[in-house]
Coordinates of C-alpha atoms in Angstrom, one line a residue:
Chain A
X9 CA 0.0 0.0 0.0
X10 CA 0.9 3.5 -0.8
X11 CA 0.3 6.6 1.3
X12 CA 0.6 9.8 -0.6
X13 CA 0.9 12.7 1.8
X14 CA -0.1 16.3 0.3
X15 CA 2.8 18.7 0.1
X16 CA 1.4 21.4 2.5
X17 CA 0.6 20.0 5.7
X18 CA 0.5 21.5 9.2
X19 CA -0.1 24.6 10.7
X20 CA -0.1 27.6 8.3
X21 CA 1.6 30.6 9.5
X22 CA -1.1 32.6 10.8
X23 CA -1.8 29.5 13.0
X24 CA 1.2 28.8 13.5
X25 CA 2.1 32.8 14.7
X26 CA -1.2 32.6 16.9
X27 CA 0.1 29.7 19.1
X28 CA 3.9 31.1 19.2
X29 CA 2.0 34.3 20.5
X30 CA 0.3 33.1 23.5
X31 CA 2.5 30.4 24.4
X32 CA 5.1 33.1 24.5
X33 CA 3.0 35.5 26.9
X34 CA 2.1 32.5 28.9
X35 CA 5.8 31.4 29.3
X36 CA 7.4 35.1 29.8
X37 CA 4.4 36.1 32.3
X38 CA 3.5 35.9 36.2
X39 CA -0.1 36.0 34.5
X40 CA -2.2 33.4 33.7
X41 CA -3.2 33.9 29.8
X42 CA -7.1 33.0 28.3
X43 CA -8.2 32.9 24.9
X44 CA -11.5 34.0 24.4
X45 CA -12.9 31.3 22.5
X46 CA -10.7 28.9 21.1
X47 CA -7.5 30.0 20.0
X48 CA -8.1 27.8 16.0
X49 CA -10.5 25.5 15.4
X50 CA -8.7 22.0 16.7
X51 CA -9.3 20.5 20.0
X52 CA -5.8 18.7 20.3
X53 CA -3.6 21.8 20.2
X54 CA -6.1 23.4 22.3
X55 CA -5.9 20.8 25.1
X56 CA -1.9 20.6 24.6
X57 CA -2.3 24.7 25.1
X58 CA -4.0 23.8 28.4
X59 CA -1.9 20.9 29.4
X60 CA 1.3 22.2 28.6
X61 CA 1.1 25.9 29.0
X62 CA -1.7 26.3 31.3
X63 CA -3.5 28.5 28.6
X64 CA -7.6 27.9 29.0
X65 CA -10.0 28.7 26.6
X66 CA -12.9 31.1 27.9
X67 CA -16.4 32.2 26.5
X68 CA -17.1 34.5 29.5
X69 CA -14.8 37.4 30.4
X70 CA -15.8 37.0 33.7
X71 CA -14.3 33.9 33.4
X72 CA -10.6 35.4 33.3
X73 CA -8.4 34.1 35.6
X74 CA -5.5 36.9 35.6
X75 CA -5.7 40.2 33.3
X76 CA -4.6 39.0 30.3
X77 CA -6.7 37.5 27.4
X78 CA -5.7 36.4 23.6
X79 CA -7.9 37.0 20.9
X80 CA -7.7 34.5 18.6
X81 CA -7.1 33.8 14.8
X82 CA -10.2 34.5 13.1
X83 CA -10.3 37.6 14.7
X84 CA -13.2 39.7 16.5
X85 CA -15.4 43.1 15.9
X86 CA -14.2 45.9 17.2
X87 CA -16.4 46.8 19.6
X88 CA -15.8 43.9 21.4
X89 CA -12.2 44.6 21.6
X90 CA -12.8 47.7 22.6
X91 CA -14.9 46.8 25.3
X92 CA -12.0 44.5 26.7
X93 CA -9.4 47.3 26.7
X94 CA -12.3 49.7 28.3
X95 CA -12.2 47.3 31.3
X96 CA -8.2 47.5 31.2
X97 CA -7.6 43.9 29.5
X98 CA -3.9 43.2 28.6
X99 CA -4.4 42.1 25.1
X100 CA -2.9 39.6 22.9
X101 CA -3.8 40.1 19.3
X102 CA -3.6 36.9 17.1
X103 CA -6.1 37.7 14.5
X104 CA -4.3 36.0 11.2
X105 CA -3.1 38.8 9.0
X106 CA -5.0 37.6 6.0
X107 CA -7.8 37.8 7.6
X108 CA -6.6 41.7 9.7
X109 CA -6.1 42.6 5.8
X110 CA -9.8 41.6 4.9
X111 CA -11.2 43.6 8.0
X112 CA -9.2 46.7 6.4
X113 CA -10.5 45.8 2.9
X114 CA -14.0 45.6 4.1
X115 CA -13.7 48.9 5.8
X116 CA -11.7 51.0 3.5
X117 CA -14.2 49.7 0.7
X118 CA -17.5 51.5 3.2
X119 CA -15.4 54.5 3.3
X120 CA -15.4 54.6 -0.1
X121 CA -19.3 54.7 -0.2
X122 CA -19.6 50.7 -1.1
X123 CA -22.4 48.5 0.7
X124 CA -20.1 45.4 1.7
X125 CA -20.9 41.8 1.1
X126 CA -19.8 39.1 2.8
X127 CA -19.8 35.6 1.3
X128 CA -19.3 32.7 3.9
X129 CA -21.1 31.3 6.7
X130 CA -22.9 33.8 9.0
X131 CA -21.9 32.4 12.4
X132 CA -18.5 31.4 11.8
X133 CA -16.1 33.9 13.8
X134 CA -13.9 35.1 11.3
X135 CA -17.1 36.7 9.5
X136 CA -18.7 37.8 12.7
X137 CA -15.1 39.8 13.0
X138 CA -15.0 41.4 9.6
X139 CA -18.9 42.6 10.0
X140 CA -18.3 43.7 13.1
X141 CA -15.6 45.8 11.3
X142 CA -18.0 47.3 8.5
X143 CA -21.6 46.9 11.4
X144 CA -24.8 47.8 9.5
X145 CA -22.9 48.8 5.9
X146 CA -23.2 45.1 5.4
X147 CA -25.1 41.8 4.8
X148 CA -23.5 38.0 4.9
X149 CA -25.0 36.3 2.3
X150 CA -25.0 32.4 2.4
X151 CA -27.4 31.8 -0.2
X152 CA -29.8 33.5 -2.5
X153 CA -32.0 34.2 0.0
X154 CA -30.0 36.4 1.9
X155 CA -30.4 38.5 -1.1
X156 CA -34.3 39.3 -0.6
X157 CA -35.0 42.7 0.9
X158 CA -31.4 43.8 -0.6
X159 CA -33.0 46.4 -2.7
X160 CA -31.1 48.7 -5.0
X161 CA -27.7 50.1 -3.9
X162 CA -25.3 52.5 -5.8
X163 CA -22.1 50.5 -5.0
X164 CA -21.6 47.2 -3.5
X165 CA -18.1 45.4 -2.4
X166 CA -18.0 41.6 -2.3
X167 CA -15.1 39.9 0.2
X168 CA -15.4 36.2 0.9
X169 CA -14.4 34.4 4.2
X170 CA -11.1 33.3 3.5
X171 CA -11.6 29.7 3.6
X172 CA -14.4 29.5 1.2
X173 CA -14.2 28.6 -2.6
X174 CA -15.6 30.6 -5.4
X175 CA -16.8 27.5 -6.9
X176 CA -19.1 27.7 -3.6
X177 CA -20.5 31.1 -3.4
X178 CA -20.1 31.7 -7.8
X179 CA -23.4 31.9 -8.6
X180 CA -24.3 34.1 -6.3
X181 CA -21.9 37.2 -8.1
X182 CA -24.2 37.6 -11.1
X183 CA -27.1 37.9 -8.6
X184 CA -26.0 40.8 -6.7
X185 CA -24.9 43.0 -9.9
X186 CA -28.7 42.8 -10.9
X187 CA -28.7 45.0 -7.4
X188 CA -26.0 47.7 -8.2
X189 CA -24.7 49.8 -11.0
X190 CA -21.4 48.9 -9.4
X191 CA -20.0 46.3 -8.0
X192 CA -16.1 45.7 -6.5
X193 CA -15.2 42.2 -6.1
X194 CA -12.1 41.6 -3.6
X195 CA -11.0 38.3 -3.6
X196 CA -10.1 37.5 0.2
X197 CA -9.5 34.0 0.1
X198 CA -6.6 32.6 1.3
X199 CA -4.0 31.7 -0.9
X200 CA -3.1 28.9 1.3
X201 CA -6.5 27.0 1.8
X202 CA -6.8 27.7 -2.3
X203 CA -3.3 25.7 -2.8
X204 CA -4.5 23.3 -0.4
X205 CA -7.6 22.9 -2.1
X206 CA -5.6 22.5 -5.5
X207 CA -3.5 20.0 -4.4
X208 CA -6.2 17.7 -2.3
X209 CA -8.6 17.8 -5.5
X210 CA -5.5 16.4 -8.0
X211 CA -4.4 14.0 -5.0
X212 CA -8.2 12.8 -5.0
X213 CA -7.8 11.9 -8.6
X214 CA -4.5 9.6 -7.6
X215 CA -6.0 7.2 -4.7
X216 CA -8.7 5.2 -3.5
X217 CA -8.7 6.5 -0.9
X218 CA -8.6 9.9 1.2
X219 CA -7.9 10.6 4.9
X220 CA -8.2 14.4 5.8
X221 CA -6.8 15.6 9.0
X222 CA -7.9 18.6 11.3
X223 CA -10.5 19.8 13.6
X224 CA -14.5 18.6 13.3
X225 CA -15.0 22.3 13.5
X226 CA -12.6 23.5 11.3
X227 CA -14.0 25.1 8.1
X228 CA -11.3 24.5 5.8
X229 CA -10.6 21.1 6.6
X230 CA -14.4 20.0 6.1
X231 CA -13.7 21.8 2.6
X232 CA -11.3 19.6 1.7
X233 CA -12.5 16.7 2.6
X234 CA -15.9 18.0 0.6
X235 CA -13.4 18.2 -2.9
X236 CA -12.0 15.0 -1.9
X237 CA -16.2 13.6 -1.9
X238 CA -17.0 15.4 -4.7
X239 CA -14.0 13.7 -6.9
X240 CA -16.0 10.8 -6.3
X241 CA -13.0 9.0 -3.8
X242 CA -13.8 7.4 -0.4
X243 CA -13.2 10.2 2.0
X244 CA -12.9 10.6 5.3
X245 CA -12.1 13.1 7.9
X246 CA -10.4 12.4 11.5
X247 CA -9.3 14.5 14.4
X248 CA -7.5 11.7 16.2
X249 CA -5.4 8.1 15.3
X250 CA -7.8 6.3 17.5
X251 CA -10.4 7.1 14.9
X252 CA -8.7 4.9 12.3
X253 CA -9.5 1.9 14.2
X254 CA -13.1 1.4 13.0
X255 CA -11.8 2.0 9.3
X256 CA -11.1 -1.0 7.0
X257 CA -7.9 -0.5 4.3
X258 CA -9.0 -4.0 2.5
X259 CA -8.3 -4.1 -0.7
X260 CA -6.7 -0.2 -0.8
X261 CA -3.9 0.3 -2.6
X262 CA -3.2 4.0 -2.9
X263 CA -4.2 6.2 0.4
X264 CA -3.3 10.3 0.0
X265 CA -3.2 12.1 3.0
X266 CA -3.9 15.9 3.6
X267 CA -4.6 18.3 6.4
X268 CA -6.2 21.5 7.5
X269 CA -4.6 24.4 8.4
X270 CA -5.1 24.3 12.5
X271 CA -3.8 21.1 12.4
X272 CA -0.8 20.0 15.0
X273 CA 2.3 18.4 13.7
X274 CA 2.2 15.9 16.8
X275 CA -1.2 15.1 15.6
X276 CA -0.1 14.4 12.0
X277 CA 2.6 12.3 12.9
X278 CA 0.6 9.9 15.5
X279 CA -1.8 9.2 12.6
X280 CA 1.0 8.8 10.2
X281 CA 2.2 6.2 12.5
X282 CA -1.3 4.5 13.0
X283 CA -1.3 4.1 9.1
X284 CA 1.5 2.6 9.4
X285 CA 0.5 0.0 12.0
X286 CA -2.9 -0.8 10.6
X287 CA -1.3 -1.5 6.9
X288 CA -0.8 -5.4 6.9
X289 CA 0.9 -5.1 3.8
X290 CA 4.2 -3.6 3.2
X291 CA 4.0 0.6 3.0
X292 CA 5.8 3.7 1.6
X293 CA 4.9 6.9 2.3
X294 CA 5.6 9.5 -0.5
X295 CA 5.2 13.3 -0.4
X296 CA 3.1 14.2 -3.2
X297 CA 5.4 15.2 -6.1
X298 CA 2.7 17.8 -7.6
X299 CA 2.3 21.5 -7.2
Chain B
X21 CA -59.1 37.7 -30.1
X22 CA -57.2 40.1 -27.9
X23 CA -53.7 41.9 -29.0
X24 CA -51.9 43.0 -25.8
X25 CA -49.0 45.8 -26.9
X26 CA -46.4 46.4 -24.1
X27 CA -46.6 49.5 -23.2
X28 CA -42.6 51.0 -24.1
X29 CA -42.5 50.0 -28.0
X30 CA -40.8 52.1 -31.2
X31 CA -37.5 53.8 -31.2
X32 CA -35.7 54.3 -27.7
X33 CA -34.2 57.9 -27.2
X34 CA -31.3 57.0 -28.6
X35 CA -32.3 56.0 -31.9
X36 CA -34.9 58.6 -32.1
X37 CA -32.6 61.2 -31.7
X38 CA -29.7 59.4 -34.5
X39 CA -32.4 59.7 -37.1
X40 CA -33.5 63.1 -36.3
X41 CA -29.7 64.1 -36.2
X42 CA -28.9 62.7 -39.7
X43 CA -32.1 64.0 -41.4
X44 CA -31.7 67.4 -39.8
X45 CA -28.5 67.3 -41.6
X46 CA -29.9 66.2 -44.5
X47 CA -32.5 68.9 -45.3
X48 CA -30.6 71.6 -43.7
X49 CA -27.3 71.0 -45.9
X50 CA -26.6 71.0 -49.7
X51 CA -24.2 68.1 -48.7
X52 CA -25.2 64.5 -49.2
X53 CA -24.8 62.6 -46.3
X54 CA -23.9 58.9 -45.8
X55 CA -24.1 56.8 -43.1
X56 CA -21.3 54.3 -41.8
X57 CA -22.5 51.1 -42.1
X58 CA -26.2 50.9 -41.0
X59 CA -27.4 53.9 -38.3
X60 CA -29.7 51.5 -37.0
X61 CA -30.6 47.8 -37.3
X62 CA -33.6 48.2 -38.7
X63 CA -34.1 47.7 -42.7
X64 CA -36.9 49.3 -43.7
X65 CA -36.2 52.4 -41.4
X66 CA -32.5 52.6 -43.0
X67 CA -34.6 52.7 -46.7
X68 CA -37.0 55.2 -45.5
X69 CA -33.4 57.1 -44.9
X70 CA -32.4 56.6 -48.3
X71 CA -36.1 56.9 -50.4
X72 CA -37.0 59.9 -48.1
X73 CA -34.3 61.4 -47.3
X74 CA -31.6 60.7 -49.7
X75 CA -29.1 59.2 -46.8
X76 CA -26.9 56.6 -47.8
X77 CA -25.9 53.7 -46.2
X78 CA -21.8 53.1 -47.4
X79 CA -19.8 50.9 -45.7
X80 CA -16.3 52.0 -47.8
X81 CA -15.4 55.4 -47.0
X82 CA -14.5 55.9 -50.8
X83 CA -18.4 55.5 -51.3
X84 CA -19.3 58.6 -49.9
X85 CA -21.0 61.5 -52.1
X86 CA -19.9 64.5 -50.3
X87 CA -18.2 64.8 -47.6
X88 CA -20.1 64.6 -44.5
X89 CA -20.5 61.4 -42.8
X90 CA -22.6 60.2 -40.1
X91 CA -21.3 58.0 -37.2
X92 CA -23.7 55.6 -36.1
X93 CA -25.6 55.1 -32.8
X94 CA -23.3 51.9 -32.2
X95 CA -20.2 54.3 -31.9
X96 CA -17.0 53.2 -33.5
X97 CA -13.6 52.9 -32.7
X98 CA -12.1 56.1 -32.0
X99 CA -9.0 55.4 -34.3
X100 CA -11.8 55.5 -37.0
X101 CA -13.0 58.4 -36.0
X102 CA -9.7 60.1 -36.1
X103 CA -8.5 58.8 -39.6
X104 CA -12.2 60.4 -40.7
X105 CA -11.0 63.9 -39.2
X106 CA -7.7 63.7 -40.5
X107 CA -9.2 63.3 -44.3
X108 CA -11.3 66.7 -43.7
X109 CA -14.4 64.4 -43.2
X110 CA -17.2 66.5 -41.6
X111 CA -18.9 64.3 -39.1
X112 CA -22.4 63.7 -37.5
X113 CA -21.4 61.6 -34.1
X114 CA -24.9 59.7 -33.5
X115 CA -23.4 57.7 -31.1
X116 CA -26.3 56.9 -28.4
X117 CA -25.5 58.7 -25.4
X118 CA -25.6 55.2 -23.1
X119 CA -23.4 53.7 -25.1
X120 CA -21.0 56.4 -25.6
X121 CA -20.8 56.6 -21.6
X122 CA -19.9 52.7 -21.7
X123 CA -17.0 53.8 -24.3
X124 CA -15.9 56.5 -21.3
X125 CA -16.5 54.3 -18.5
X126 CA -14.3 51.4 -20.2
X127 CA -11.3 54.3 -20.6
X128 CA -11.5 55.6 -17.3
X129 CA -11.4 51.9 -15.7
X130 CA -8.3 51.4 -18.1
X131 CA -6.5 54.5 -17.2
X132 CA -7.4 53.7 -13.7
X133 CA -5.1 50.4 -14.5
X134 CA -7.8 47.9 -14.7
X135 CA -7.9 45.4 -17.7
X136 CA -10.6 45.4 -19.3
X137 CA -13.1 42.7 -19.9
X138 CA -16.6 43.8 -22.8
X139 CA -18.9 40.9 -21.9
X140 CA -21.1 40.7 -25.1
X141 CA -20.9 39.6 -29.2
X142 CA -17.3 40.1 -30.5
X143 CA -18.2 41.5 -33.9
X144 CA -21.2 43.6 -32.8
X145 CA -20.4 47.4 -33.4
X146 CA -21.2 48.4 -29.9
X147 CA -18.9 46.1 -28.9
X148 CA -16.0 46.5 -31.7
X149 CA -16.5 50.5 -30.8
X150 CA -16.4 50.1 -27.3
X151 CA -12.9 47.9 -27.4
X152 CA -11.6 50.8 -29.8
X153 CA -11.7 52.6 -26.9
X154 CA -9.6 50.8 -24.8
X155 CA -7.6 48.9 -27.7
X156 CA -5.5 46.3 -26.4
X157 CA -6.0 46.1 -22.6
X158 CA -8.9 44.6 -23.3
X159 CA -10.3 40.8 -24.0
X160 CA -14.2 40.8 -25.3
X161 CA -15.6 37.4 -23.8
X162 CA -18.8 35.5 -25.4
X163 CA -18.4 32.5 -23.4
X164 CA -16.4 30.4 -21.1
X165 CA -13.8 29.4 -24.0
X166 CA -12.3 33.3 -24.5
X167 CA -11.1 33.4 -21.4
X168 CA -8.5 30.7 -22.1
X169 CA -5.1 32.1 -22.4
X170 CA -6.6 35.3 -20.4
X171 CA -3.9 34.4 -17.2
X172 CA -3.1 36.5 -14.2
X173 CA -4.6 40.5 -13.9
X174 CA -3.8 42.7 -11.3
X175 CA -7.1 44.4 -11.4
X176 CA -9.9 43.4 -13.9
X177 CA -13.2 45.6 -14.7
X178 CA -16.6 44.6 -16.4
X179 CA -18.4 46.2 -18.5
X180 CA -21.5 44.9 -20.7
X181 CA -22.7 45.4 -24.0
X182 CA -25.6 47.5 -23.3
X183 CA -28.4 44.7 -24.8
X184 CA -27.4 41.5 -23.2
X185 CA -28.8 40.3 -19.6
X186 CA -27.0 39.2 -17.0
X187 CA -28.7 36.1 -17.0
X188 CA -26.7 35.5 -20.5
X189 CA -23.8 35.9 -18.9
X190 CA -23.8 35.9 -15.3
X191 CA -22.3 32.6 -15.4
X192 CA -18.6 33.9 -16.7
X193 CA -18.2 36.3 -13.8
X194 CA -17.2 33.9 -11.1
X195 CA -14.8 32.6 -13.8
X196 CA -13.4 35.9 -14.3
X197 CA -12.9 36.6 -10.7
X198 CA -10.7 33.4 -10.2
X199 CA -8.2 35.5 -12.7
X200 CA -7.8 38.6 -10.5
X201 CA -7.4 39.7 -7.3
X202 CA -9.9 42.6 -7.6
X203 CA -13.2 42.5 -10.0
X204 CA -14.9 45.8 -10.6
X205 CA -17.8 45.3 -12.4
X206 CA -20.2 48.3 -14.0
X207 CA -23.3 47.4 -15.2
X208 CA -23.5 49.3 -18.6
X209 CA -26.7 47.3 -19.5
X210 CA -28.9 49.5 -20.8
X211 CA -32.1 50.5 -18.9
X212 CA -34.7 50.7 -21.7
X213 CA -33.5 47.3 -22.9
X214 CA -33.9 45.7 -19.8
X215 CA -37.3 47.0 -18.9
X216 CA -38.7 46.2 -22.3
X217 CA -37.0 42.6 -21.9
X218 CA -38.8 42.6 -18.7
X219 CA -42.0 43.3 -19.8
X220 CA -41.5 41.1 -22.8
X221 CA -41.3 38.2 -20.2
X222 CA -44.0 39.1 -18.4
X223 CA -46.4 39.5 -21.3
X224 CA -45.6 36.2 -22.8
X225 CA -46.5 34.5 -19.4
X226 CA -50.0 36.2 -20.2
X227 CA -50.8 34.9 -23.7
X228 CA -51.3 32.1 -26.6
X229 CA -48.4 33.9 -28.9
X230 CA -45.8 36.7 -29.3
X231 CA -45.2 38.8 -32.1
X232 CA -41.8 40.6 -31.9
X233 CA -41.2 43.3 -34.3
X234 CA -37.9 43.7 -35.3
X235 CA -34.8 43.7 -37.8
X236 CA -33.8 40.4 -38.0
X237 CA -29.9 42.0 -37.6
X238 CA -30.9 43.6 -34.0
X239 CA -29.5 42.0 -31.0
X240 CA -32.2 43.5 -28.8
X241 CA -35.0 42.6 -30.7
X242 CA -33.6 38.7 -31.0
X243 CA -32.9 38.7 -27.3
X244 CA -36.8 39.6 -27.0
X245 CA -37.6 37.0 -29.1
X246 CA -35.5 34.5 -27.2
X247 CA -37.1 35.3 -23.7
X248 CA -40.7 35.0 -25.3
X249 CA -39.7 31.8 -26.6
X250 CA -37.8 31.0 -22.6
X251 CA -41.5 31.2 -21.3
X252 CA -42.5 28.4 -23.8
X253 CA -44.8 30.4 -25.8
X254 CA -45.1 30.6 -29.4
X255 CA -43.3 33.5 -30.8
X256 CA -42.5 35.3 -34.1
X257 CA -39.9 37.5 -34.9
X258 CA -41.0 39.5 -38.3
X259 CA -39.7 43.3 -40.2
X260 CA -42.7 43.5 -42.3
X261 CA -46.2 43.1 -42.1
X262 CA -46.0 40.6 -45.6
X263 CA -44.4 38.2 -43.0
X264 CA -47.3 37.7 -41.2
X265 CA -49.3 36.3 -44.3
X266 CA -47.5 33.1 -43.7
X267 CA -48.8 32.4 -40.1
X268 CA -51.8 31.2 -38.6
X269 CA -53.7 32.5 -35.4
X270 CA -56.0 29.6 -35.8
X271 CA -57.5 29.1 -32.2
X272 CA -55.0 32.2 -30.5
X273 CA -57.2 33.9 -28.5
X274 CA -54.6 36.0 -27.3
X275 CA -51.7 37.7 -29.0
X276 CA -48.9 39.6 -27.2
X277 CA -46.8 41.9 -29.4
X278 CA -43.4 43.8 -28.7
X279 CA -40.5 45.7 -30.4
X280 CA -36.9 46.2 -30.6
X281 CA -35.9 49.9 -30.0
X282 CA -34.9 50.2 -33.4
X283 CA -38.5 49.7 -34.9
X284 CA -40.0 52.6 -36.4
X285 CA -43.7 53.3 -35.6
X286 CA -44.4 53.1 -39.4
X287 CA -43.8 50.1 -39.2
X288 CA -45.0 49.2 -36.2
X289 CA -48.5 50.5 -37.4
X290 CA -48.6 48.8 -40.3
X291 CA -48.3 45.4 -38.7
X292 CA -51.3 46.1 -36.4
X293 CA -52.9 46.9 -39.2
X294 CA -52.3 43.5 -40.8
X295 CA -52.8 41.6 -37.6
X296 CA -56.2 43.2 -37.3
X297 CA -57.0 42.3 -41.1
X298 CA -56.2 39.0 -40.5
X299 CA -57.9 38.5 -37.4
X300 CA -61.4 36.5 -38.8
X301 CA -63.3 37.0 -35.4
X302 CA -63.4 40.7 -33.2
X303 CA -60.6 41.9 -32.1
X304 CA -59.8 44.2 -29.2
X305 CA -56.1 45.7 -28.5
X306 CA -54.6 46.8 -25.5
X307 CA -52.0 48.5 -24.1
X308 CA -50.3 46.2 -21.6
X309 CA -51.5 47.6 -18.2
X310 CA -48.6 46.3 -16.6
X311 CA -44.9 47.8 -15.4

């Protein structure tokens, strides 16, 4: 059996950056650091930030235990940071700077007069942060209802949530220029999750068989293992090696292997190693020669 | 039977006022004039031109007569224009105001460093005038194909032929977005197209068969034609009342009837005339209450 792993794997850099942050804080501080929600979207690194570096994840600010509290990847509005620093908050900032770049986009766009669109998914936090940034100069559209009750605007700017895929949210471009005379289209997806994207769907086309790894609530790895569906291979997604046991590799020749961008090295490797256990037969494990 | 006529039918303001600008000239100058290639696209209007009038249609500038020359309402390149001026050529510009603003739109967006993509026919005037105005930072895209080859932009802007829908072509924008990282799109379609394509649509839902008057070389007229046809009911397209001798109303109790914007009410009168000649049984006809 063959296991070809995807290029790209691991932590991306604004992850990666975010977690260097408050484990740095945590170390070189009296103070005991919170994230206010969690830090990126996979349990694992978030217990190991608890376990290791006795960083917890909050919901509550009243929950704090000391003064000092992270705010995480995806970013938040900001009124609500401005409320923390109001009640004297020491604040570390990890909000990724792709996505820091598509809250300034969003705003510099309602400064110029545009009515700003967001296309992604309403409750996920990174576009609850960029509306919060623009607050009632926008809409988040999901699907063509959204669009209902729009009306007629002069000018309206489209950004995307930077894990989404125009593929998904396409169709609903030529339905929103019916609502302007202009429309500015800003294309905020991240190059990373796009490459990632790239290489999962042509590593689809090479196996039988497709294990994605990264959180259950991670938005861009349920993305990829959606291309990996939709190419019409066996697909599944895990968080942890003990969720290989239930799977069968009978009569599998060809496994590829790709990841999300929260997910932890340590978590990569275990699974790596699982793979390896489970396979009765022989195995070699080859980086993906494409992209 | 009942004959329902939309309610905006004849010339638009734009060909109204090409007409009235080349006969003007006409009777008020001892000059002959031509025309560039057809003013409108409408046949027997362009005779009425030359029988009436004595303006001819040339389509070789060593055709002309005298020496005044009328531009027409499609635009043209403005290359052309200047090799006209630079032979001493005295001009009549009956470029229609909405599509000369398209031409100026299209320039700004280029010198404002976008490249420039015409979504609409490649060899339709408007379209070959428009593209003279912005020359080679430009692509003009029909369909998913001409976009090959196309690559990487900085910035890319839309702009429309002013007779298509965006239904037409909707689908090539989220194409065109993957191929830059900022879209601006400007919706140059024109208004009076789009209402009358409108009410087209909702006057076929009402009736047993459409009559769309028209030159058969006139984008907006066809596109009516094709949207009557979209609801799935019966529909003509026809220049001359002698085409209506061929066609049966045999059990229509209702007829709807429409027109292009470069259909001359002569015309237009004539064929009612016909309609209600050939109509065995009573006939009643209505202005469309609707819009």
């Amino acid at each position: 059996m063959k296991l070809l792993v995807a290029q790209d794997i691991g932590y991306c850099y604004g992850v990666k950056d975010a977690i260097d942050e408050v484990v740095e804080a945590s170390i070189h501080s009296d103070e005991k650091v919170d994230t206010f929600g969690p830090l990126i979207h996979n349990s694992s690194a978030i217990q190991e930030l608890t376990d290791k570096y006795n960083i917890n994840t909050i919901t509550d600010i009243h929950d704090m235990r000391g003064n000092t509290l992270a705010v995480r990847a995806h970013g938040i509005p900001p009124k609500t940071l401005s409320s923390f620093l109001d009640q004297g908050i020491q604040i570390i900032d990890t909000t990724c700077p792709f996505v820091r770049k598509t809250q300034n986009i969003a705003r510099q766009l309602m400064e110029d007069g545009y009515f700003i669109i967001i296309l992604g998914k309403k409750k996920h936090p990174e576009v609850v942060g960029i509306a919060g940034h623009v607050e009632d100069h926008c809409l988040v559209v999901e699907n063509e209802e959204d669009l209902q009750g729009l009306g007629r605007k002069n000018k309206i700017a489209i950004v995307f949530q930077s894990t989404i895929t125009v593929d998904d949210v396409g169709h609903l471009i030529p339905r929103i220029v019916e609502h302007a005379k202009e429309v500015k289209i800003r294309s905020t997806i991240c190059d990373i999750t796009s490459r990632r994207q790239a290489e999962a769907r042509e590593l689809a086309k090479q196996v039988d068989y497709m294990i994605v790894v990264g959180g259950k609530n991670s938005s861009n790895t349920r993305k990829l293992a959606d291309i990996c569906r939709n190419e019409g291979v066996q697909t599944v997604q895990i968080e942890y090696p003990s969720e290989l046991k239930a799977l069968s590799f009978e009569g599998i020749e060809s496994i590829g292997l790709t990841t999300g961008t929260s997910t932890p090295q340590t978590a990569i490797d275990a699974i790596l190693n699982e793979i390896k256990n489970k396979s009765h037969q022989g195995m070699t494990i080859e980086s993906n020669p494409m992209v």
